[in-house]
Tab-separated table of C-alpha atoms and ligand atoms in Angstrom:
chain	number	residue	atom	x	y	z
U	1	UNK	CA	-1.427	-14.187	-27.534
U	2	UNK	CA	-2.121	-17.784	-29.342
U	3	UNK	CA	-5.975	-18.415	-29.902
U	4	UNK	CA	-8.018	-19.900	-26.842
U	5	UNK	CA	-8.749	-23.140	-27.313
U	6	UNK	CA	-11.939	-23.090	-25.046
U	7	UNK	CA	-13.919	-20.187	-26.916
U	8	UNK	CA	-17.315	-21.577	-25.824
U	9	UNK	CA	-18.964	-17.750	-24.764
U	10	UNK	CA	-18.500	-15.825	-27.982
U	11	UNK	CA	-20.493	-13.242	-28.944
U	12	UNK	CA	-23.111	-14.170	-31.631
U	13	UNK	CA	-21.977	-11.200	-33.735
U	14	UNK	CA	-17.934	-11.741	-33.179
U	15	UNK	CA	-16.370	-14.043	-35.729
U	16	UNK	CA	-15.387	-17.477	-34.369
U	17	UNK	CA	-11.761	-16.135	-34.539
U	18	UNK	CA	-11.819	-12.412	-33.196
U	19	UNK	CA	-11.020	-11.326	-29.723
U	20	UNK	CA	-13.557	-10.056	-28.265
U	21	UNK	CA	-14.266	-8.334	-24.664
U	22	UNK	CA	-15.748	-11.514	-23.184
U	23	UNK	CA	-13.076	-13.496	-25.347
U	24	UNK	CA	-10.274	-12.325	-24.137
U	25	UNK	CA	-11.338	-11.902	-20.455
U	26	UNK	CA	-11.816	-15.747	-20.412
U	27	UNK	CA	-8.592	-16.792	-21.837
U	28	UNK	CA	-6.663	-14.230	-19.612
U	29	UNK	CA	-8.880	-15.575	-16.407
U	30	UNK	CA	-7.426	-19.000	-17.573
U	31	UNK	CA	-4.074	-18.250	-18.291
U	32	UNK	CA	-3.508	-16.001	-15.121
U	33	UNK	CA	-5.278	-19.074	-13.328
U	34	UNK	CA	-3.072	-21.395	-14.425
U	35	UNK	CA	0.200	-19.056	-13.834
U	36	UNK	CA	-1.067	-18.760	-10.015
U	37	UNK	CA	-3.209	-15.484	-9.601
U	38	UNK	CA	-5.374	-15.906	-6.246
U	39	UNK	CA	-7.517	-13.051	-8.466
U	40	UNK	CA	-7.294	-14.099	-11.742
U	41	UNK	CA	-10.965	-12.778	-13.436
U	42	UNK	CA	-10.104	-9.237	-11.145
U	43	UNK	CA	-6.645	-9.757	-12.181
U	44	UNK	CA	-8.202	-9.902	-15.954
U	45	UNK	CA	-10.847	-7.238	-15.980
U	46	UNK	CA	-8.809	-4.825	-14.332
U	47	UNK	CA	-5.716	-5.315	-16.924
U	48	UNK	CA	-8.232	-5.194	-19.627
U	49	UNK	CA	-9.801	-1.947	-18.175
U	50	UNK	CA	-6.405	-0.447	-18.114
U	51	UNK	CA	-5.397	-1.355	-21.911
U	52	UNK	CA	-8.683	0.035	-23.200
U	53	UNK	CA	-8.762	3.262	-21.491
U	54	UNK	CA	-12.558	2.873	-19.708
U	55	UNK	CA	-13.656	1.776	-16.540
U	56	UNK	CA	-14.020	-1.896	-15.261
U	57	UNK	CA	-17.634	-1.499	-15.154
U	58	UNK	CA	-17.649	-0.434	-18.710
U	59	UNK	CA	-16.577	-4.001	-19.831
U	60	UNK	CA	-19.587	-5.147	-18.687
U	61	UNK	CA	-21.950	-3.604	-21.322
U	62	UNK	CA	-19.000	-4.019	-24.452
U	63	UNK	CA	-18.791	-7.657	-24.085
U	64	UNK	CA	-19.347	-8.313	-28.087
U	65	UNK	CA	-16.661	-5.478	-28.806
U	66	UNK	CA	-14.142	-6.522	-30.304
U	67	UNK	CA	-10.487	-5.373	-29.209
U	68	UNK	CA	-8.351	-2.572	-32.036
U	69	UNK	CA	-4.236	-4.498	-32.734
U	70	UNK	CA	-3.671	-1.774	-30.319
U	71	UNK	CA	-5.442	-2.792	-26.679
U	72	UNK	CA	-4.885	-6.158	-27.636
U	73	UNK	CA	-0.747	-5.824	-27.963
U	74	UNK	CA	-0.746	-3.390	-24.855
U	75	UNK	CA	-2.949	-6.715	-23.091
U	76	UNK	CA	-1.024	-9.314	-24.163
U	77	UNK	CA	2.114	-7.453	-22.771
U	78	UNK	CA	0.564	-6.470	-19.354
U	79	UNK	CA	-0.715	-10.425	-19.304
U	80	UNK	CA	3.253	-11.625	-19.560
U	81	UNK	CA	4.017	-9.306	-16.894
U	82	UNK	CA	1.135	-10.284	-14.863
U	83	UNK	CA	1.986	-14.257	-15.104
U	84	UNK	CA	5.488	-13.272	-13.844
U	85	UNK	CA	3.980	-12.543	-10.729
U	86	UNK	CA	4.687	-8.748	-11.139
U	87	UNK	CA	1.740	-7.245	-9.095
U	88	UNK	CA	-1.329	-5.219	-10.898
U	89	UNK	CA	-1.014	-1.953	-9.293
U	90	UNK	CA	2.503	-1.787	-10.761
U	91	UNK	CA	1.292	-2.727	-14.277
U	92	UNK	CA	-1.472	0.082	-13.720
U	93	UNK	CA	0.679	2.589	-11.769
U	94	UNK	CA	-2.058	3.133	-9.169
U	95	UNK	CA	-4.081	2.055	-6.257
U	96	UNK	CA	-6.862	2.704	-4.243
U	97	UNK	CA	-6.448	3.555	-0.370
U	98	UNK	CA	-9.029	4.973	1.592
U	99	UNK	CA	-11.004	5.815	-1.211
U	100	UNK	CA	-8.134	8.061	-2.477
U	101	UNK	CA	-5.978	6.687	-5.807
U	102	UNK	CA	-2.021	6.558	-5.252
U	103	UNK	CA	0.333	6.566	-7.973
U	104	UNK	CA	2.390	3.243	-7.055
U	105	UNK	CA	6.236	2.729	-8.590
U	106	UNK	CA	7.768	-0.615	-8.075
U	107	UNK	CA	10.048	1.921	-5.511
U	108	UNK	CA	7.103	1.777	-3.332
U	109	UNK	CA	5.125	-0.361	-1.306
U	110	UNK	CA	1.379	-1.066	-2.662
U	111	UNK	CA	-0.551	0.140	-0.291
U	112	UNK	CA	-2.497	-2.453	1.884
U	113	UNK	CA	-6.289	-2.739	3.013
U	114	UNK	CA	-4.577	-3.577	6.876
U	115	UNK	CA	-2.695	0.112	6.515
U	116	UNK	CA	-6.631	1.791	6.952
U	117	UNK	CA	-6.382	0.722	10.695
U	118	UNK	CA	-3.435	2.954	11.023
U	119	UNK	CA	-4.965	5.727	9.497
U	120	UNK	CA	-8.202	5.268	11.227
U	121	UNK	CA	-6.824	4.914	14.913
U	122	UNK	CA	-4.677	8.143	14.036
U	123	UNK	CA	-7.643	10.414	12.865
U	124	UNK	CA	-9.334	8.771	16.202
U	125	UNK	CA	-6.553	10.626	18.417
U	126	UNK	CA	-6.669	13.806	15.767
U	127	UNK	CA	-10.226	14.540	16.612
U	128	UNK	CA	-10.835	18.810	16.422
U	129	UNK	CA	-7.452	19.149	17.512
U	130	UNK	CA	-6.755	22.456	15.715
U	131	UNK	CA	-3.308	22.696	14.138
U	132	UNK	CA	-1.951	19.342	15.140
U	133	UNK	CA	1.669	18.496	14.088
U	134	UNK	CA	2.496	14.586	12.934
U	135	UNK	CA	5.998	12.695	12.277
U	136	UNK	CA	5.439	9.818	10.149
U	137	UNK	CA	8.593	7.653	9.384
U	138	UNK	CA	8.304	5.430	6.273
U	139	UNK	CA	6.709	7.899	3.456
U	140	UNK	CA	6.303	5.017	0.784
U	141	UNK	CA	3.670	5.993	-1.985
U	142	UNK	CA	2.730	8.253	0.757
U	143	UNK	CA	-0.502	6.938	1.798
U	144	UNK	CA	-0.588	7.641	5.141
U	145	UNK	CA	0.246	11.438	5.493
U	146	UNK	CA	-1.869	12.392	2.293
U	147	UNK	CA	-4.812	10.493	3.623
U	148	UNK	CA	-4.047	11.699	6.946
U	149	UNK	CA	-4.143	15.946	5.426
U	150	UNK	CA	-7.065	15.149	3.226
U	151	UNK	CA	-9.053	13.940	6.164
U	152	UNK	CA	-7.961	16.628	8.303
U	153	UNK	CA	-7.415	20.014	7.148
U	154	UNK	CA	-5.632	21.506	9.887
U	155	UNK	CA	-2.693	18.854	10.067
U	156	UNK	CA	0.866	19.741	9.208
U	157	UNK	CA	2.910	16.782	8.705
U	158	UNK	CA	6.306	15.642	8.151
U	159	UNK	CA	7.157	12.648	6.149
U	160	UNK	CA	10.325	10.714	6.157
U	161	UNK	CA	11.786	7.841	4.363
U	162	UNK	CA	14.942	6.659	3.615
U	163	UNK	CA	14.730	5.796	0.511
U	164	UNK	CA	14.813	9.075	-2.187
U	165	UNK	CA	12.936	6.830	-4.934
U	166	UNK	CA	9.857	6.441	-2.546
U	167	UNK	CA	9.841	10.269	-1.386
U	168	UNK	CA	9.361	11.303	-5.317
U	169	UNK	CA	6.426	9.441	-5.814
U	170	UNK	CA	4.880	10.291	-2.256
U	171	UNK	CA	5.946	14.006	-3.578
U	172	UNK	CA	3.833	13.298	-7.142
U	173	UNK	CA	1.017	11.566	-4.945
U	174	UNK	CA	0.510	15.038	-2.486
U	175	UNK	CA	0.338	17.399	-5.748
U	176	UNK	CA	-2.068	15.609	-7.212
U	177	UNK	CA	-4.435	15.141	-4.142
U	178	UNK	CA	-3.342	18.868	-3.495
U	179	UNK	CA	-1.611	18.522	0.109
U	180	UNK	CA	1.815	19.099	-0.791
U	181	UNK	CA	1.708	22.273	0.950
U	182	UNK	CA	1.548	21.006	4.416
U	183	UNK	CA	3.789	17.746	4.193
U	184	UNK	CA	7.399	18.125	4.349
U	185	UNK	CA	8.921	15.244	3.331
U	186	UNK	CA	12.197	14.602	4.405
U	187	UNK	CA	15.212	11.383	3.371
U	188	UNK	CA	17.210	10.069	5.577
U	189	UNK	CA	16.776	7.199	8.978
U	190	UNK	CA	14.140	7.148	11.087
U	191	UNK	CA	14.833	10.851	13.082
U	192	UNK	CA	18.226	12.029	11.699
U	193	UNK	CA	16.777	14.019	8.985
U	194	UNK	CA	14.634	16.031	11.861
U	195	UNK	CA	15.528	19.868	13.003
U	196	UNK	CA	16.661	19.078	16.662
U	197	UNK	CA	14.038	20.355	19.629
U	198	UNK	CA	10.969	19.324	17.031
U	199	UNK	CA	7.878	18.159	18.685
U	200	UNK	CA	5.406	16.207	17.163
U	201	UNK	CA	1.811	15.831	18.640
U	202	UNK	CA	1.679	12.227	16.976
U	203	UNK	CA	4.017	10.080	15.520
U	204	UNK	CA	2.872	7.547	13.366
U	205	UNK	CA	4.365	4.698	11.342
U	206	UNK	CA	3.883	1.799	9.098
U	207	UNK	CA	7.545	0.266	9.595
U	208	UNK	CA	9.307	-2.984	8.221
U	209	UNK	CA	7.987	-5.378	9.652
U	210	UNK	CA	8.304	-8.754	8.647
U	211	UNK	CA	10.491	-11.317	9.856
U	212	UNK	CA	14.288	-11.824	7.519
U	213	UNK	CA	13.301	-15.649	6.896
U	214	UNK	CA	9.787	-15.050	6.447
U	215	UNK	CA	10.550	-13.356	3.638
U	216	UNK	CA	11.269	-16.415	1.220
U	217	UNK	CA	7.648	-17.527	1.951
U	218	UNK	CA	5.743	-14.864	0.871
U	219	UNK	CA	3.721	-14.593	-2.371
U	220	UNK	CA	6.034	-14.433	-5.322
U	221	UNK	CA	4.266	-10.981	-5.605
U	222	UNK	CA	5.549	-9.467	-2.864
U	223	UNK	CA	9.123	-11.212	-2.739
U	224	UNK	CA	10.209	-10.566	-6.013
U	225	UNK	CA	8.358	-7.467	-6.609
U	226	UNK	CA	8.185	-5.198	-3.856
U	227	UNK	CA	11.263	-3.390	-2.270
U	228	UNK	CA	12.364	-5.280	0.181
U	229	UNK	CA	13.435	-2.118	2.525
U	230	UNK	CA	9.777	-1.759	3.323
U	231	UNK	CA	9.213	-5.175	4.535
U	232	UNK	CA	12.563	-6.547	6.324
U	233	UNK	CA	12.529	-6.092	10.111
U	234	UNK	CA	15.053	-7.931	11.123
U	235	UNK	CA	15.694	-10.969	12.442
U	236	UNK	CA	12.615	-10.877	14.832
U	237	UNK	CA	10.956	-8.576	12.599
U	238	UNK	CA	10.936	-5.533	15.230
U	239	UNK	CA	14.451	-4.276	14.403
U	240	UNK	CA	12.494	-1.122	13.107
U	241	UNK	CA	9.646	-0.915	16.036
U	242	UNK	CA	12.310	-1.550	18.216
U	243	UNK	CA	14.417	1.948	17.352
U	244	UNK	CA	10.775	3.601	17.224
U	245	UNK	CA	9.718	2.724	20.490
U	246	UNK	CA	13.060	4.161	21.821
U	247	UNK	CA	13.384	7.227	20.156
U	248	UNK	CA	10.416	8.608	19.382
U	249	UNK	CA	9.787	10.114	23.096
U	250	UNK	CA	12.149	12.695	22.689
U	251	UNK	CA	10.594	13.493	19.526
U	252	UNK	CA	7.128	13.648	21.265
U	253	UNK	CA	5.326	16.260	22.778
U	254	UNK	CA	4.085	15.855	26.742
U	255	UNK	CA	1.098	13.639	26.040
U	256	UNK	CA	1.888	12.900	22.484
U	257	UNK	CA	0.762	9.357	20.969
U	258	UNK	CA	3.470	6.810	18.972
U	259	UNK	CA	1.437	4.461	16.423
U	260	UNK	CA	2.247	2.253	14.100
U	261	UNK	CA	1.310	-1.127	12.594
U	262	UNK	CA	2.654	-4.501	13.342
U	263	UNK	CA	2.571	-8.275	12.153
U	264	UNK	CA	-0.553	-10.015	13.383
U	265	UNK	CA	1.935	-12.198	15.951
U	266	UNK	CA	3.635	-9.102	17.322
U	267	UNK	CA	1.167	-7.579	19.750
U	268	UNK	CA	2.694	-9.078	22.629
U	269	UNK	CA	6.407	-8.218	21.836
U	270	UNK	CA	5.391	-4.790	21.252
U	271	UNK	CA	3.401	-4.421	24.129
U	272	UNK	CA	6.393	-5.914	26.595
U	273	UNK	CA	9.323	-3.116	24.374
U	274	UNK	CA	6.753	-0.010	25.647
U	275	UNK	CA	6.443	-1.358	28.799
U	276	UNK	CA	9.895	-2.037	29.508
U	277	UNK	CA	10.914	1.374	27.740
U	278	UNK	CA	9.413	2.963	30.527
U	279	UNK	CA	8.457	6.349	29.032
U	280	UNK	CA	4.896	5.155	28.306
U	281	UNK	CA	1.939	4.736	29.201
U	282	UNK	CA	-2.195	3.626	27.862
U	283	UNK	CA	-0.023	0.654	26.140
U	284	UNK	CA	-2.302	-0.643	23.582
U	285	UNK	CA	-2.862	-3.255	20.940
U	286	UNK	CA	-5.621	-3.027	18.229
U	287	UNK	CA	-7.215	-5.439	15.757
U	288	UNK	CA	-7.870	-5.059	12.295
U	289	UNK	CA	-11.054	-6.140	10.689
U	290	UNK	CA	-9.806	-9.577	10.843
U	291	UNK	CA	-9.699	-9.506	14.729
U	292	UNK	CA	-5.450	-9.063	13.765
U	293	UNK	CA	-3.167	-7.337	16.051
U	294	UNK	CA	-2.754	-5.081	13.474
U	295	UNK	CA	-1.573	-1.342	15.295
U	296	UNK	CA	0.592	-1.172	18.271
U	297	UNK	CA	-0.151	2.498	20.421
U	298	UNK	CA	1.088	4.102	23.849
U	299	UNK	CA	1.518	7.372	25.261
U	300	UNK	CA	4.080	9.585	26.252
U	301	UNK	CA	4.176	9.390	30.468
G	401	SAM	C1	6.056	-0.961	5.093
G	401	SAM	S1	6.608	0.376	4.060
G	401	SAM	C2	5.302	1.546	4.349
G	401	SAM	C3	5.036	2.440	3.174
G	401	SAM	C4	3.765	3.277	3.292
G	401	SAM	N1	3.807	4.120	4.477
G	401	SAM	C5	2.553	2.359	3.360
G	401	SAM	O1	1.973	2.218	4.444
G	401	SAM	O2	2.169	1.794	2.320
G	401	SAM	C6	7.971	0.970	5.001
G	401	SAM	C7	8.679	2.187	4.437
G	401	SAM	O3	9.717	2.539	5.368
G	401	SAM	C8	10.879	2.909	4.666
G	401	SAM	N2	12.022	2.651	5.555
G	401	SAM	C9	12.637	1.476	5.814
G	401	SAM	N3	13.616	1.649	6.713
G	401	SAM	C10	13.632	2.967	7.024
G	401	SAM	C11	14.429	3.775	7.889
G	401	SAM	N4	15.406	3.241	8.629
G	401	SAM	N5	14.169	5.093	7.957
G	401	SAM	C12	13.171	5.651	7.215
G	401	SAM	N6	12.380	4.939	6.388
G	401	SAM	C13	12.606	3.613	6.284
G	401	SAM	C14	10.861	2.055	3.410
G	401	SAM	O4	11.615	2.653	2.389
G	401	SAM	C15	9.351	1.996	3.107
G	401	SAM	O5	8.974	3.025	2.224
């Protein structure tokens, strides 16, 4: 990393030339700024945090410290990385969701803030229920079903995704938060990998969503980062929702509830597919925190 030029904040006891907490913050919150980070001082302290071992707090009160050839060559790499657009939870390997810490591989989808409707309108329809079964299609890190056991210790849950990559990190993720013994994950399509005659209570799912063109436009991020078998849905976006919507009943139990999330513009499409599927009924779309149609729901007739 070449010397900032603007070194205007440096400690009184660092040397004009060292690199410094505070030092090196700035120049990354500069460079990052200039390479497009919407985040760049988060981006900055949490990449710093990361390379030094201690928590982001901790940065706070070691400003004047200055960094060992060490944390600074493990920065300077994660910086690069970070300036390519390549997102922070995959130069950490982890991120938070629901107050729980998920071990994230570029195989998997980061988990998003919008995914903690999902989870929260599913422990809504969980309530005492003893010994309630759940399907959830589209394991990724496995945020949803590990949140959804933690939460609720009665739950037994099967987990599927199609892609094996995703299902051994979701596997990694339910040992450490100690749940792996009642999620069964499962590869494969949607239902084929499913015992035939199961019946789930719930089925819940956080599918591909997003439109094939859309795709392009997204934050470099996301587009070149993520995989994009968790975000293309098709032309329209709902090929996914659309095989859901249509399958899941005989996969439900009498009464049983299908959830998952959808694009903010999708409400109405969503709504119109369970109503002309016929096998449902309580159709309903729900908003995130942003007032987003952000979780389509109905229930078995
Ligand atoms: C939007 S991501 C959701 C990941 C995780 N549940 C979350 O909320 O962060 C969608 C997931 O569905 C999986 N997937 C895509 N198509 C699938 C299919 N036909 N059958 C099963 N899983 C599929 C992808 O591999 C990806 O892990």
């Amino acid at each position: 990393m070449s010397t900032p030029e603007n070194s205007a904040a440096v400690s009184p006891v660092a040397k004009p030339d060292e690199w410094t907490v505070q030092r090196i913050l700035e120049w990354t919150t500069n460079h990052l700024t200039q390479h497009g980070s919407e985040s760049p001082r988060l981006d900055a302290e949490i990449l710093l945090a990361h390379s030094r071992g201690c928590a982001r707090i901790e940065l706070y009160t070691r400003f004047a410290e200055v960094l060992t050839d060490e944390e600074r060559a493990t920065m300077r790499e994660l910086v690069k990385r970070r300036a390519k657009a390549e997102p922070v939870a995959y130069l950490v390997g982890h991120k938070e969701f629901y107050n729980l810490s998920f071990q994230v591989t570029a195989d998997v989808l980061i988990p998003r803030p919008d995914t903690e409707t999902l989870v929260m309108e599913t422990l809504s329809h969980l309530g005492d229920q003893a010994e309630s079964t759940i399907l959830e299609i589209g394991t990724g890190s496995g945020c949803i079903p590990i949140t959804l056991a933690k939460r609720h210790s009665s739950v037994r849950i099967t987990s599927v995704d199609i892609s094996e990559a995703a299902s051994d990190v979701a596997k990694s993720n339910a040992e450490t938060h100690e749940v792996a013994d009642r999620i069964d994950f499962q590869i494969g399509d949607l239902f084929s990998p499913l015992e035939s005659g199961t019946q789930f209570d719930l089925i819940v799912s956080n599918p591909p969503y997003i439109k094939e063109d859309d795709i392009a436009e997204l934050d470099p991020d996301v587009r070149l980062h993520e995989p994009h078998l968790a975000l293309n849905g098709g032309a329209d976006g709902l090929d996914v929702i659309r095989r859901l919507i249509e399958t899941a009943p005989q996969w439900l139990k009498p009464g049983g509830w299908l959830l998952f999330e959808i694009g903010e513009d999708e409400g109405n499409a969503c709504r119109e597919l369970f109503t002309a599927n016929g096998s449902y009924t309580n159709i309903q779309i729900i908003k995130d925190l942003n007032k987003h149609d952000r979780v389509a729901k109905a229930q078995l007739a």
